[in-house]
Coordinates of C-alpha atoms (C1' of nucleotides) in Angstrom, one line a residue:
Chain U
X1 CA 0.0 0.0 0.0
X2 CA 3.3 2.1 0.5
X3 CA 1.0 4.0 2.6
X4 CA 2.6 3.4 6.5
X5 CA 4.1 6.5 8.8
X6 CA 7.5 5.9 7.5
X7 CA 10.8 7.1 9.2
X8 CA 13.9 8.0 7.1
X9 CA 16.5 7.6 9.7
X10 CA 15.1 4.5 11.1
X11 CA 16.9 2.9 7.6
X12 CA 19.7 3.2 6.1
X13 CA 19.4 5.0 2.8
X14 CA 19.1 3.4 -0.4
X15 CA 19.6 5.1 -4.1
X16 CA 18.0 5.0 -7.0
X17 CA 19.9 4.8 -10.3
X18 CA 19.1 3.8 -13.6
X19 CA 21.2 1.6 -16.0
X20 CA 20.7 1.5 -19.8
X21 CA 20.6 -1.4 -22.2
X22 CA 21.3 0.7 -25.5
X23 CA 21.3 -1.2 -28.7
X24 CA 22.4 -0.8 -31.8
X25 CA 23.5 -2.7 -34.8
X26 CA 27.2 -1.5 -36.0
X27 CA 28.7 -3.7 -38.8
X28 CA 26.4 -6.8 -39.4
X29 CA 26.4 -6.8 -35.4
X30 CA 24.1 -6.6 -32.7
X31 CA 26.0 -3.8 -30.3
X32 CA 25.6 -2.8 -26.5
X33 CA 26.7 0.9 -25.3
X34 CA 29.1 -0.3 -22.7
X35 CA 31.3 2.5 -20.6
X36 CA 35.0 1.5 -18.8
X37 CA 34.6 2.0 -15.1
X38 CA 37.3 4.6 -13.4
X39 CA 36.4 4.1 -10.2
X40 CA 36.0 1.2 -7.9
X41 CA 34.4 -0.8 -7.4
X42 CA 34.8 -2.9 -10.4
X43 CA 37.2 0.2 -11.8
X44 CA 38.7 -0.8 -15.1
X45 CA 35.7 -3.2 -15.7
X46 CA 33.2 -2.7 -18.5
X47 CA 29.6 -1.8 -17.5
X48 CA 26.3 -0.1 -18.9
X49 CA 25.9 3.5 -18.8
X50 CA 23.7 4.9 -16.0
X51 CA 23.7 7.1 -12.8
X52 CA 21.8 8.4 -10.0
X53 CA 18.1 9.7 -10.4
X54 CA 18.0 13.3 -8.9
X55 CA 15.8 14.5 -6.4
X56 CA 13.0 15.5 -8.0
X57 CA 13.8 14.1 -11.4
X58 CA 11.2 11.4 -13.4
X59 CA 12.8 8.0 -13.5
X60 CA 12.3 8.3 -17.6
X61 CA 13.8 11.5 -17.6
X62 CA 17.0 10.6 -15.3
X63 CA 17.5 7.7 -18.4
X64 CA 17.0 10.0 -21.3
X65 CA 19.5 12.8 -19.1
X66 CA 22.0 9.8 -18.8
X67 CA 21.7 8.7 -22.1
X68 CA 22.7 12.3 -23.1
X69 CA 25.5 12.7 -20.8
X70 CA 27.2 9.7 -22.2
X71 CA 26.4 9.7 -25.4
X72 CA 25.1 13.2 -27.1
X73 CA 21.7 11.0 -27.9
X74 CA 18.5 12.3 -27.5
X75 CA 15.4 10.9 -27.1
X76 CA 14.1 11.8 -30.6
X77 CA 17.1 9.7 -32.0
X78 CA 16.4 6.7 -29.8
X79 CA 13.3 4.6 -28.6
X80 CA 13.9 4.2 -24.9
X81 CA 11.6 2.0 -22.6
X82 CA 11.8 0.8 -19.2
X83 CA 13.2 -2.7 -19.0
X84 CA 12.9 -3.8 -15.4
X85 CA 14.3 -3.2 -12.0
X86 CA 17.2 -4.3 -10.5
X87 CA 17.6 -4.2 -5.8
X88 CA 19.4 -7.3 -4.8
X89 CA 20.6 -6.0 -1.4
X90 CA 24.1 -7.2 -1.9
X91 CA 24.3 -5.8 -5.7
X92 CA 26.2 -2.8 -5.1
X93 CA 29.1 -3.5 -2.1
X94 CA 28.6 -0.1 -1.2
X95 CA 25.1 0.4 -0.2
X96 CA 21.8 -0.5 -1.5
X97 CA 20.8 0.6 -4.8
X98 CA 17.7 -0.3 -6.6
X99 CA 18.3 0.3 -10.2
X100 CA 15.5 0.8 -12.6
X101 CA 16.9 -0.5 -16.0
X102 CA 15.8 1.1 -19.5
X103 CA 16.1 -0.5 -22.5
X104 CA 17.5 1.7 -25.7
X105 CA 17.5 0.6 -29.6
X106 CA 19.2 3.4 -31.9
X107 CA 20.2 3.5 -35.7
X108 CA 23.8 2.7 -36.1
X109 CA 24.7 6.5 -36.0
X110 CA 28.2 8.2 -35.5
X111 CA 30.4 6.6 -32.8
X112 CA 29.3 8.4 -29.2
X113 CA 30.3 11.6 -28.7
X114 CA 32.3 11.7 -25.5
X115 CA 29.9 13.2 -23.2
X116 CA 30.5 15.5 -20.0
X117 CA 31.6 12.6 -18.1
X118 CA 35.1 11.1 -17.5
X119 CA 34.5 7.7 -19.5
X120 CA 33.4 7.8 -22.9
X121 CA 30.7 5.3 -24.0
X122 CA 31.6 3.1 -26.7
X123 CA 29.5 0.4 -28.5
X124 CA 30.7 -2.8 -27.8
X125 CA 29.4 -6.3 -30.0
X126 CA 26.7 -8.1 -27.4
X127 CA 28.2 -11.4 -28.4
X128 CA 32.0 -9.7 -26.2
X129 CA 30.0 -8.7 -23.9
X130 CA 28.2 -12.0 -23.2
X131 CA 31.4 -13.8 -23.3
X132 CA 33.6 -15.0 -20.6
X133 CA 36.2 -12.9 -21.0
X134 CA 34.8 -9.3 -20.5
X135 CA 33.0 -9.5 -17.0
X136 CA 30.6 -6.6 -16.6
X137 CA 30.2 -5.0 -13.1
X138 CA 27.4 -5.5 -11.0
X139 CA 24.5 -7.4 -12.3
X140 CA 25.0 -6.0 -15.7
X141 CA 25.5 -9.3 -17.6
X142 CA 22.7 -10.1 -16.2
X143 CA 20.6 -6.5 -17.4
X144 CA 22.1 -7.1 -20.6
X145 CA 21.1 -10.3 -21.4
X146 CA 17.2 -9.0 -20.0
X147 CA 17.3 -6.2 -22.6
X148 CA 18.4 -8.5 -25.4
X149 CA 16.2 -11.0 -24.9
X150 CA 13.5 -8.0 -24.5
X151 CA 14.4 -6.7 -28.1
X152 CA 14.1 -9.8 -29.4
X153 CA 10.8 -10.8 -28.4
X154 CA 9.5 -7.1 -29.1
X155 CA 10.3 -7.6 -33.1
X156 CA 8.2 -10.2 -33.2
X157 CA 4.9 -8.1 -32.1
X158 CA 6.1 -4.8 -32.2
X159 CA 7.5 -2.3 -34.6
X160 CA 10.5 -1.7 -32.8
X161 CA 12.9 -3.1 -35.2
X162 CA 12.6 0.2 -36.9
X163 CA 14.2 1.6 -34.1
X164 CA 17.4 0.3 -35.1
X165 CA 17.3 1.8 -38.7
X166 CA 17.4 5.4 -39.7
X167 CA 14.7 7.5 -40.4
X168 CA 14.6 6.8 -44.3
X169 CA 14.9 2.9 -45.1
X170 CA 14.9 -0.1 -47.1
X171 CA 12.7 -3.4 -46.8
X172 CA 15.7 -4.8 -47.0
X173 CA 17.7 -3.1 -44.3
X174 CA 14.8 -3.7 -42.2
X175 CA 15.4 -7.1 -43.1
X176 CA 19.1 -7.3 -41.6
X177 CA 17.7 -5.9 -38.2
X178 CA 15.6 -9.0 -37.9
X179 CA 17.9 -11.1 -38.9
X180 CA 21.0 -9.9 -37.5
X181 CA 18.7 -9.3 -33.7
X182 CA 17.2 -13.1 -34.4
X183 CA 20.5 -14.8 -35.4
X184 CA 18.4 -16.1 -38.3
X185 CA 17.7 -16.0 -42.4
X186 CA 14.8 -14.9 -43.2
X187 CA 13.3 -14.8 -47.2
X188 CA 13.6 -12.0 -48.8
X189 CA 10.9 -11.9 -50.5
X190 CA 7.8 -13.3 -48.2
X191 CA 9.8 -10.6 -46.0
X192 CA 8.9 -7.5 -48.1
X193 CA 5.4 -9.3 -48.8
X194 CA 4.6 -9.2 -45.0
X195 CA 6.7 -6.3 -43.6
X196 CA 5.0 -3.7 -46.9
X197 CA 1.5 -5.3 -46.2
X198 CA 1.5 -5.0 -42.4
X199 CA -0.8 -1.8 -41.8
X200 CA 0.9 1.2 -39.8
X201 CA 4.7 -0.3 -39.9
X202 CA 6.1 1.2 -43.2
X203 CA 5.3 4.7 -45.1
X204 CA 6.8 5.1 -48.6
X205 CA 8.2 8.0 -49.2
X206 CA 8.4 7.8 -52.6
X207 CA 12.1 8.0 -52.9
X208 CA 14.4 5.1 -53.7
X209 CA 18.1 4.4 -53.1
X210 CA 20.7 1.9 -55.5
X211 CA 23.1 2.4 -51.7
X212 CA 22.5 -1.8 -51.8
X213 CA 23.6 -2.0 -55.8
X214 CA 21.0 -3.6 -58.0
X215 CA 17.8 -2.6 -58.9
X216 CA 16.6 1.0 -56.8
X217 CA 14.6 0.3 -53.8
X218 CA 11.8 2.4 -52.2
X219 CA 12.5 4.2 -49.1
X220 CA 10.0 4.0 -46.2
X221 CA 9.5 6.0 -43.0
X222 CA 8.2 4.3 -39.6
X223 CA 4.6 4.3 -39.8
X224 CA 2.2 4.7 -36.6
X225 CA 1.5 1.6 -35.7
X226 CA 3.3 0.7 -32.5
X227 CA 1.6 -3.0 -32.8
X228 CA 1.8 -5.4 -35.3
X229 CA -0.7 -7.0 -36.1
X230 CA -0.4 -9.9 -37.6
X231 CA 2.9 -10.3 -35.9
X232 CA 6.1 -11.0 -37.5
X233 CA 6.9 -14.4 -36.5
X234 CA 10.6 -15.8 -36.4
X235 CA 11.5 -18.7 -37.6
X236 CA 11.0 -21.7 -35.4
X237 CA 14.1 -24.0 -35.4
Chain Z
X1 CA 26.7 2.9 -14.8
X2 CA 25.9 3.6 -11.2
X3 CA 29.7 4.0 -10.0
X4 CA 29.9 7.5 -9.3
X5 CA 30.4 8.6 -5.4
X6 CA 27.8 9.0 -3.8
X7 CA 27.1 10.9 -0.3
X8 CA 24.0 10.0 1.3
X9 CA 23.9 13.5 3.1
X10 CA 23.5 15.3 -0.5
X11 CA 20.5 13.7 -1.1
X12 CA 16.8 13.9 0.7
X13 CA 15.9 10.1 1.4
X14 CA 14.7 7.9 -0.8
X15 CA 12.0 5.1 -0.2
X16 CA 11.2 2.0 -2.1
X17 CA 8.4 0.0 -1.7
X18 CA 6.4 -2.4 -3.4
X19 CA 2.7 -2.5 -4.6
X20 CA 1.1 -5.7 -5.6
X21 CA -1.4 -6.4 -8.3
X22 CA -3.0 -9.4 -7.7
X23 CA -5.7 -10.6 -9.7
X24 CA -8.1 -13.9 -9.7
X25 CA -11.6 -14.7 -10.9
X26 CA -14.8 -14.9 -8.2
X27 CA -18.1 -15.4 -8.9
X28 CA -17.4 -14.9 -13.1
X29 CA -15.6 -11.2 -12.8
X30 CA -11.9 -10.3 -12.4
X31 CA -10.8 -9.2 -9.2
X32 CA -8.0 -7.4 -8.0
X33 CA -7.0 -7.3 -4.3
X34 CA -7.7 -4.0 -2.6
X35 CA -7.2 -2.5 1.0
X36 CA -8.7 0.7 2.2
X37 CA -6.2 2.7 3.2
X38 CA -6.4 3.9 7.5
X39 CA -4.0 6.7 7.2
X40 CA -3.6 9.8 5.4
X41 CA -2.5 10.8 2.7
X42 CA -5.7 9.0 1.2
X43 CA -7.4 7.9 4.2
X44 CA -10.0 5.7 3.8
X45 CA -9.6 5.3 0.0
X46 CA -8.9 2.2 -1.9
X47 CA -5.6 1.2 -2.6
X48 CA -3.3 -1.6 -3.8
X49 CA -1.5 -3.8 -1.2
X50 CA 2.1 -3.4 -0.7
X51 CA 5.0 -1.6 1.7
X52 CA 8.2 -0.8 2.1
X53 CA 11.2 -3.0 1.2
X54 CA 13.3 -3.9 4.1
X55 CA 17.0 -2.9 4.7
X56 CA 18.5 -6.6 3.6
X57 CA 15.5 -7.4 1.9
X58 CA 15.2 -9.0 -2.0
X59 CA 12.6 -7.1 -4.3
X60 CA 10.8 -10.2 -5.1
X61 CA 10.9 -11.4 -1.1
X62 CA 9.2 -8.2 -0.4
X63 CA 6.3 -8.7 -2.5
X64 CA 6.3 -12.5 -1.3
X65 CA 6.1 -11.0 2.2
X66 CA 3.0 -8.2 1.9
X67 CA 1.6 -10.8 -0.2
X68 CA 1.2 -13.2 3.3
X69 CA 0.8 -10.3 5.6
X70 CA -2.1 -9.3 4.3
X71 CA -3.7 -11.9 2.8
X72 CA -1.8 -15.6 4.2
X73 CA -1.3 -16.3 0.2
X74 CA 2.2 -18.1 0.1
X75 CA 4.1 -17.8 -3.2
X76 CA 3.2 -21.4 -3.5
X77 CA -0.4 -20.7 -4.2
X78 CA 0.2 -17.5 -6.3
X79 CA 2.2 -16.8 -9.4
X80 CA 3.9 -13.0 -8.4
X81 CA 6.4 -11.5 -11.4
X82 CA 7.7 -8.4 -11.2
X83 CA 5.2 -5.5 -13.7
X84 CA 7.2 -2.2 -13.8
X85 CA 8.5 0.6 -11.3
X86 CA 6.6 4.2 -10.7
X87 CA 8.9 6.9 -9.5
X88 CA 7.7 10.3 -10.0
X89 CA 9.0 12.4 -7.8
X90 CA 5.1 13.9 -6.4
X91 CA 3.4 10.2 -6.7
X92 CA 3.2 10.1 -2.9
X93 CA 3.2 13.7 -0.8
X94 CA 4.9 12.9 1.7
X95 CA 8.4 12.6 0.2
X96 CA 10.0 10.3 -2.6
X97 CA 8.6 7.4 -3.1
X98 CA 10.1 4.3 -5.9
X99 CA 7.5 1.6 -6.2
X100 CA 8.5 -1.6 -7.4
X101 CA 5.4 -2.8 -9.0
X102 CA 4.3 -6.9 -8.7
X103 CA 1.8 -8.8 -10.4
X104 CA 0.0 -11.8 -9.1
X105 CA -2.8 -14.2 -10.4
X106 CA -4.0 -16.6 -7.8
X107 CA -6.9 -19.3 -8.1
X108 CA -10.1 -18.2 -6.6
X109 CA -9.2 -18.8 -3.1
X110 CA -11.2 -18.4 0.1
X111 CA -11.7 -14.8 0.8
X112 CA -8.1 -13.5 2.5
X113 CA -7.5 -13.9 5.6
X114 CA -7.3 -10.7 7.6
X115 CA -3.2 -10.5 7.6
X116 CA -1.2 -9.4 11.1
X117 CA -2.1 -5.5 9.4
X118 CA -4.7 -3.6 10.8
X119 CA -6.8 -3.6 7.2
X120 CA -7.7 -6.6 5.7
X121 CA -7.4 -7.1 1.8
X122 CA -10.6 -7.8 -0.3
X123 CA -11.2 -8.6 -3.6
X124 CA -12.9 -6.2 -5.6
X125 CA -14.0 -6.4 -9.2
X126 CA -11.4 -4.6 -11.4
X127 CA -14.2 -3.1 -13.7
X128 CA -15.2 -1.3 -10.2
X129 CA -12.0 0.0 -9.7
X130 CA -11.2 1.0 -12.7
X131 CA -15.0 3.3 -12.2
X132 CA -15.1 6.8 -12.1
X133 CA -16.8 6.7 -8.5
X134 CA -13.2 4.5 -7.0
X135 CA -10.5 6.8 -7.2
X136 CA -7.6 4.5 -6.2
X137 CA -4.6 6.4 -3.7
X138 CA -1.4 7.6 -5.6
X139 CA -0.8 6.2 -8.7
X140 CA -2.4 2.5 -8.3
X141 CA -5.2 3.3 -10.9
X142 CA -2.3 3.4 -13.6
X143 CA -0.3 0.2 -11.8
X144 CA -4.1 -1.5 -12.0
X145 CA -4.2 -0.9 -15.5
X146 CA -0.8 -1.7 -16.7
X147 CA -0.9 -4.8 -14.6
X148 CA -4.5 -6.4 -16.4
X149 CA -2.7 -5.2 -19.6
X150 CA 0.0 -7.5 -19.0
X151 CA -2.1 -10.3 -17.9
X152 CA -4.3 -9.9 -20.9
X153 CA -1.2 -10.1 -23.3
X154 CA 0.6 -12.9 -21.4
X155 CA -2.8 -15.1 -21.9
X156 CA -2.0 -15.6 -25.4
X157 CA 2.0 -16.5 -25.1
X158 CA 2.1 -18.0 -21.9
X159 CA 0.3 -20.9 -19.5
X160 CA -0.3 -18.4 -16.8
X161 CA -3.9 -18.8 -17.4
X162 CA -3.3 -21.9 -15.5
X163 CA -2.2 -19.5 -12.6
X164 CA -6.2 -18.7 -12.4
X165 CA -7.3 -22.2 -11.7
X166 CA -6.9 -24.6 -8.7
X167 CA -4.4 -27.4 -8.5
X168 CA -6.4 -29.2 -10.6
X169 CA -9.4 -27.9 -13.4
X170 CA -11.1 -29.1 -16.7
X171 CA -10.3 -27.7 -20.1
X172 CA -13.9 -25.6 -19.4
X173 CA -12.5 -24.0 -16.4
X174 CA -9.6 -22.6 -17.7
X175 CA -11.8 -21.4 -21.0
X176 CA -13.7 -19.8 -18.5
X177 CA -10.4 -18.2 -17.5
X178 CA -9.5 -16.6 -21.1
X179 CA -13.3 -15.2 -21.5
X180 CA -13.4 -13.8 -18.4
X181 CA -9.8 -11.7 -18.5
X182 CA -10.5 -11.6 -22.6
X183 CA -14.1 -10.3 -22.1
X184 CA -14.7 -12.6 -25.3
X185 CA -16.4 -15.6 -26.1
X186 CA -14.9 -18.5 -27.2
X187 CA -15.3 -21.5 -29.0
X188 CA -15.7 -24.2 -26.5
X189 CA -14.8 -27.5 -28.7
X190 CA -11.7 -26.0 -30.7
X191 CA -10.5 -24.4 -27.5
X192 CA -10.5 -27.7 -26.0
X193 CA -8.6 -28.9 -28.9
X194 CA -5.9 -26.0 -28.8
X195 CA -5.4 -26.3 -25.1
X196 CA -5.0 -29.8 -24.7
X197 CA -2.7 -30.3 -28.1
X198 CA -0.3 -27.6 -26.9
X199 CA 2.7 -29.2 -25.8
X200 CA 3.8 -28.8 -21.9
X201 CA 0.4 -26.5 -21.3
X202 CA -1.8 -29.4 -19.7
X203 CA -1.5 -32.8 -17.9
X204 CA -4.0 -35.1 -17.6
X205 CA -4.2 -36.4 -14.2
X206 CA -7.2 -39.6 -15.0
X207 CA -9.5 -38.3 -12.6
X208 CA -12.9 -37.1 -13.8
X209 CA -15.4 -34.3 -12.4
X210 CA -19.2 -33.7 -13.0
X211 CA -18.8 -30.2 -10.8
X212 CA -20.4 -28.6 -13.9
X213 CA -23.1 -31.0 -14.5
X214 CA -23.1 -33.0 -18.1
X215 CA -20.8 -35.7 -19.2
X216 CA -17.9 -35.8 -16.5
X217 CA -14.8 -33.9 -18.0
X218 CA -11.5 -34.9 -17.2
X219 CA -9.4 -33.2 -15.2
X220 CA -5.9 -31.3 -15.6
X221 CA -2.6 -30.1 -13.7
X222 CA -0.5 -27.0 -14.5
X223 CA 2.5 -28.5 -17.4
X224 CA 5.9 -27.7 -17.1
X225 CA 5.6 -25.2 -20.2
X226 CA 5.6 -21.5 -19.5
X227 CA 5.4 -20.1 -23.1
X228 CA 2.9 -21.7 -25.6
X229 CA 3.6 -22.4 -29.1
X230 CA 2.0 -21.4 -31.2
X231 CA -0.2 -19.1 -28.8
X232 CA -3.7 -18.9 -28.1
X233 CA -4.7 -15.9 -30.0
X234 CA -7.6 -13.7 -28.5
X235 CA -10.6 -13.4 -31.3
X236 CA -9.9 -9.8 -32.6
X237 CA -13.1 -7.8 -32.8
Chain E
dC1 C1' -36.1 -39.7 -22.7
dC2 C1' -34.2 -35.2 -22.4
dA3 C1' -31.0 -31.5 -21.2
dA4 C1' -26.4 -30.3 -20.6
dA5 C1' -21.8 -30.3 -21.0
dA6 C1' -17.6 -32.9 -23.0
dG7 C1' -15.2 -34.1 -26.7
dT8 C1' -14.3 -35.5 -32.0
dG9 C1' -14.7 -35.0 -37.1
dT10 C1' -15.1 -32.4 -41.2
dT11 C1' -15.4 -28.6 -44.2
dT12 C1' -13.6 -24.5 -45.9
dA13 C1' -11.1 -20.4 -46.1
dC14 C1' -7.0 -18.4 -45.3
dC15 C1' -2.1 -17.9 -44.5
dC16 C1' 2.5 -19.1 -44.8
dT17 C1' 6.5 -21.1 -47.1
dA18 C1' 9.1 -22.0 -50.9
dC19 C1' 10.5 -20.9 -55.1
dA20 C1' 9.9 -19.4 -60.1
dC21 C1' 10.0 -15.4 -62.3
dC22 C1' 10.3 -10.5 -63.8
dC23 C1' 12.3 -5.6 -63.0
dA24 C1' 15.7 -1.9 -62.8
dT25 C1' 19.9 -0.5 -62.0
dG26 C1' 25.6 -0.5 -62.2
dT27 C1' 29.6 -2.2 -64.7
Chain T
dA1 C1' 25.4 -8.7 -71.6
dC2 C1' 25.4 -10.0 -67.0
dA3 C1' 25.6 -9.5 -62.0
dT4 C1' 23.0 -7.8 -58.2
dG5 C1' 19.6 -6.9 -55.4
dG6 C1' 14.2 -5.4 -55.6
dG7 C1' 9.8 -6.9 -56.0
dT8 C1' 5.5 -10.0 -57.6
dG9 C1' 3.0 -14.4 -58.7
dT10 C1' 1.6 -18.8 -57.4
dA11 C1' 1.2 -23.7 -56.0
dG12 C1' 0.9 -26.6 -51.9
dG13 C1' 0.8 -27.7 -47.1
dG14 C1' -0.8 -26.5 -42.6
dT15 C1' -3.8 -24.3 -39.5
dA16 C1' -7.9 -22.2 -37.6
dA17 C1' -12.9 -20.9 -37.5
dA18 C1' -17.4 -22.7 -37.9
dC19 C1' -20.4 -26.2 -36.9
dA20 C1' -22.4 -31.0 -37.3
dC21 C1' -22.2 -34.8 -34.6
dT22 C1' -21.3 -38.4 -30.9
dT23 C1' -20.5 -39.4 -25.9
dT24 C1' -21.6 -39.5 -21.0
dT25 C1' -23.6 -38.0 -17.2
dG26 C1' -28.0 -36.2 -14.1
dG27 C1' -32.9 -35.6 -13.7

DNA sequence: CCAAAAGTGTTTACCCTACACCCATGT
DNA sequence: ACATGGGTGTAGGGTAAACACTTTTGG
């Protein structure tokens, strides 16, 4: 009911962050917006971006703030939703924090600016990240693999995927997010069928583009739809 | 990346607590559990269960742990996941409030017990709360809603319809379960066939039931599968 | 026997996959 | 001309909605 007489002192404080899954696709890869920590604990080790929510500050606005900081992104370049929250008393060895993770998909745009803080943010392949070798602080591996796993299941029903391309694209482009997100091949062609034919997803814009070679395709916009319906399914083994 | 210092003293406290959503089906309506709040803000209004995370205190144990006090469910008896977190800085007046938000769906138990709090938990009929003449304290109206949004979508991918129904139910019962939370009808006899053909969602247990009158119907456990495939799709209007 | 609910069979329409095929460009 | 990718047509298998029909109980 969070509705008790409640003493501050009588606990020890806790603080809120946020963290930030931030996807992108960079090179036929599915990438991860990863900063190197300078301080301990965990200092040298890779971790997602984040930082304290402020005092009076919306927990959406302290990620899109973050995500600026960091990166020089704004929330007009990138679709940014709240993933799922993090307070394992024992996460941080410091003291408690309860992080609210967010979930980020951007177009592969120009490598990060440096932001105000110390550590730039660099994008990072999701398969390094997962792997034994590069052990991310806290609970991040464990955040990361959440958000993936998130993005993957939103393709399938949403039109997120459109997220990850820039703001004029090809059916075919679109086509490498699924795949490249999935870790699957998809056909071409019963591809454009259902992607051009799913009301709301794609607006022409009645341009085209030869970028690919080969014959010039159309260019399309995101459309409204936020749904899709019916939903694109990936391939079951 | 939540590794900056950080000085307790610079910042006003913080609380988090959790709020619980729980949902289950009585007397052909879906019910969420509601207490009316004794203190103020919001005295004597309806509001969600839930309280204030303890010091040592895992997010999910928390919600386990209202869940009991103010109702004697055990986690045993309810399926509780984790819905989405509310932080705006005003949401409660008194000071800053996180809420880690909880959803439950519980088979249509025996009205809750009174817990060891002072206001006992009862189910009320979500279309009433969600009336103009309930006004729900802080933000729950919103939680409410998000968390029979979720339930409704996870009916199609996932088994938790089961989560509805008592240890052991007929193919009707859980039908019932869909229609109800779907506000649809549906096919009885190619239900039955979807439902019991989906791999992992049912297991027959031999026994046999005439609770509903007609030709006895046999009777089912929860399956070990906790996505279906392919999904039971809600009739779209 | 009849009502009621459980469960099966069958028809038909639709959708999805696979793949043949044509189109429009660059070299 | 030919390679490359864009885009359309279509046959065949599978699935799902609609509904006729059989089964098994209680009254």
């Amino acid at each position: 009911m969070s509705g008790m007489a409640y003493d501050p002192t009588a606990y020890p404080a806790v603080a809120v962050t946020v963290d930030l899954v931030v996807l992108t696709i960079r090179d036929d890869r599915l990438c991860a917006l990863a900063v190197r920590r300078g301080e301990r604990p965990f200092r040298g080790r890779w971790a997602l971006p984040g930082g304290f929510v402020r005092p009076t500050e919306e927990l959406d606005a302290a990620a899109a703030r973050e995500l600026a900081e960091e990166t020089g992104l704004t929330p007009a370049q990138v679709h940014v939703e709240q993933l799922r929250t993090y307070g394992s008393p024992r996460r941080d060895p410091r003291m408690r924090v309860v992080s609210v993770a967010y979930l980020g998909l951007a177009p592969d745009l120009p490598v990060p600016l440096p932001g105000t803080d110390a550590e730039a943010a660099t994008w990072m392949p999701v398969s390094e990240l997962e792997g034994a070798d590069v052990r991310l602080a806290f609970d991040h591996a464990e955040i990361l693999r959440d958000g993936v796993e998130r993005a993957r299941a939103k393709l399938e029903y949403s039109s997120l995927a459109a997220a990850f391309c820039p703001a004029e694209f090809t059916v075919a482009e679109l086509r490498r997010v699924y795949e490249i997100v999935w870790g699957t091949e998809i056909d071409a062609r019963n591809f454009h069928r259902k992607a051009t034919k799913t009301a709301g997803f794609l607006e022409p814009t009645g341009e085209t583009t030869t970028r690919d070679g080969g014959r010039p395709a159309l260019l399309y916009r995101r459309g409204p739809a936020e749904q899709l319906q019916p939903p694109l399914t990936q391939p079951r083994r």
